[in-house]
XYZ file of C-alpha atoms in Angstrom:
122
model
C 0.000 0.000 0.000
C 1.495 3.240 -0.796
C 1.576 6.130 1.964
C -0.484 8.547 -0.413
C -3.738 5.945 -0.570
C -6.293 6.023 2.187
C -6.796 2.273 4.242
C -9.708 0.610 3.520
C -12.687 0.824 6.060
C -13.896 -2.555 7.064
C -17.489 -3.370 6.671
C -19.990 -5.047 9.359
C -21.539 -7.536 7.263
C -23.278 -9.190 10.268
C -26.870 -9.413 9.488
C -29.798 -10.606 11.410
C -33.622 -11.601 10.165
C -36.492 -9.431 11.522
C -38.548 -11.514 13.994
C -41.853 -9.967 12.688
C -41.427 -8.906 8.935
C -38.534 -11.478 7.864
C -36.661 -8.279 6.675
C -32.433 -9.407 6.481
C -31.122 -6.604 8.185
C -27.467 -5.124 8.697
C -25.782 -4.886 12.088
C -24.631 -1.331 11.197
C -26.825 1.519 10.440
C -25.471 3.959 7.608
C -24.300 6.357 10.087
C -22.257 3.455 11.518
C -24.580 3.107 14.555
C -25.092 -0.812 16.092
C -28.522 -1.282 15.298
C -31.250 -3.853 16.839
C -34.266 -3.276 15.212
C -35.943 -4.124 11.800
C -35.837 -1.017 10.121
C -38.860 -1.228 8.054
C -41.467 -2.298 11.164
C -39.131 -1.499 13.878
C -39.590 -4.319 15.609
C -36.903 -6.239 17.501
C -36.208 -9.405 19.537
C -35.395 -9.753 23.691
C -31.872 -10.721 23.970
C -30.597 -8.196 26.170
C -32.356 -8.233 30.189
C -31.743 -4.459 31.594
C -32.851 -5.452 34.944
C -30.242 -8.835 35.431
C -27.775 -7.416 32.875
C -26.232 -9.446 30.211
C -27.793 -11.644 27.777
C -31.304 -12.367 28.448
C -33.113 -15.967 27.790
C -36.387 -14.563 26.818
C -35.818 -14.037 22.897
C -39.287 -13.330 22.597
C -40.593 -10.332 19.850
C -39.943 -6.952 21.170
C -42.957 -4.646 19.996
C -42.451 -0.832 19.183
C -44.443 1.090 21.788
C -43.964 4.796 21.659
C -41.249 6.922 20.930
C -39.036 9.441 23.453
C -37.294 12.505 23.147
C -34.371 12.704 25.007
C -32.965 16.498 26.325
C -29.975 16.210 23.833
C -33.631 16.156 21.089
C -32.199 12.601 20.098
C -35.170 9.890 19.348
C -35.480 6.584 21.075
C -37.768 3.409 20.329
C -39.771 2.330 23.394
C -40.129 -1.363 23.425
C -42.388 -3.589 24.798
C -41.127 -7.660 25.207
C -44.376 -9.910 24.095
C -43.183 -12.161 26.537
C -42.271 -10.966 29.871
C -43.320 -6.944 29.607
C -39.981 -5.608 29.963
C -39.489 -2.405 28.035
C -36.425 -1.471 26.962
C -35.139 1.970 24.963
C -32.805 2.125 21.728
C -32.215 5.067 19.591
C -33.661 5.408 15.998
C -31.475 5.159 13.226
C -31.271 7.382 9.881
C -33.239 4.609 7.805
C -35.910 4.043 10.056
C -39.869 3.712 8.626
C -40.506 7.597 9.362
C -44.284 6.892 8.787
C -43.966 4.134 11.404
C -41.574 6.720 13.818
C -44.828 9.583 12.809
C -47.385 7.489 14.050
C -46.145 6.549 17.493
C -45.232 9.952 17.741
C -48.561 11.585 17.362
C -50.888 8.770 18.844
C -50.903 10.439 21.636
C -52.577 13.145 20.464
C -54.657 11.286 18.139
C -55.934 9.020 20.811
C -55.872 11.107 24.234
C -56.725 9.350 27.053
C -59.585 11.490 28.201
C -62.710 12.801 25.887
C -61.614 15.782 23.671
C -65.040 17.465 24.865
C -63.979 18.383 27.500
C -62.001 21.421 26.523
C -64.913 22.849 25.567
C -66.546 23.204 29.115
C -63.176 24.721 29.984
């Protein structure tokens, strides 16, 4: 290799199948990010347990829930285990279904918990 030619970035090739869609889907994000979730239905699969720490023995379908907004204004996934109920958080990533990231954001406000009438006797 000559000094004047740039090295060669290796690639993460490491690919997993979506447990919901059967989307093949890349380790890596394109920003470079470690991604765990299908990008096209966002969906992902229990193999991490945040309480215990380390791997977890569940491996059961982890369900988008809702979406958060951190302080820093970065996005995360809320996830729901179908299993055992543990929710878990992981950030969005550049290729994610925005219709799919759109809806979770706003069903709150499509679907309040409380009649909508009521601001008018307010």
């Amino acid at each position: 290799m000559s000094t004047n030619s740039k090295p060669r970035s290796i690639l993460n090739t490491q690919t997993f199948q979506c447990v919901r869609c059967g989307l093949t889907v890349t380790e890596t994000a394109p920003d470079g990010a470690r991604r765990n979730h299908c990008p096209s239905c966002l969906h992902s699969m229990h193999v991490l347990d945040r309480v215990e720490g380390g791997p977890s023995e569940c491996r059961s379908r982890m369900v988008p829930i809702s979406i958060a907004v951190l302080r820093t204004g970065d996005w995360m996934i809320i996830h729901r285990c179908t299993r055992c109920g543990e929710l878990t958080s992981n950030p969005i990533c550049g290729d994610d279904n925005q219709l799919i990231l759109m809806r979770m954001a706003v069903r709150p406000l499509a679907q309040p918990p409380f009649p909508l009438e009521a601001f008018g006797d307010l």
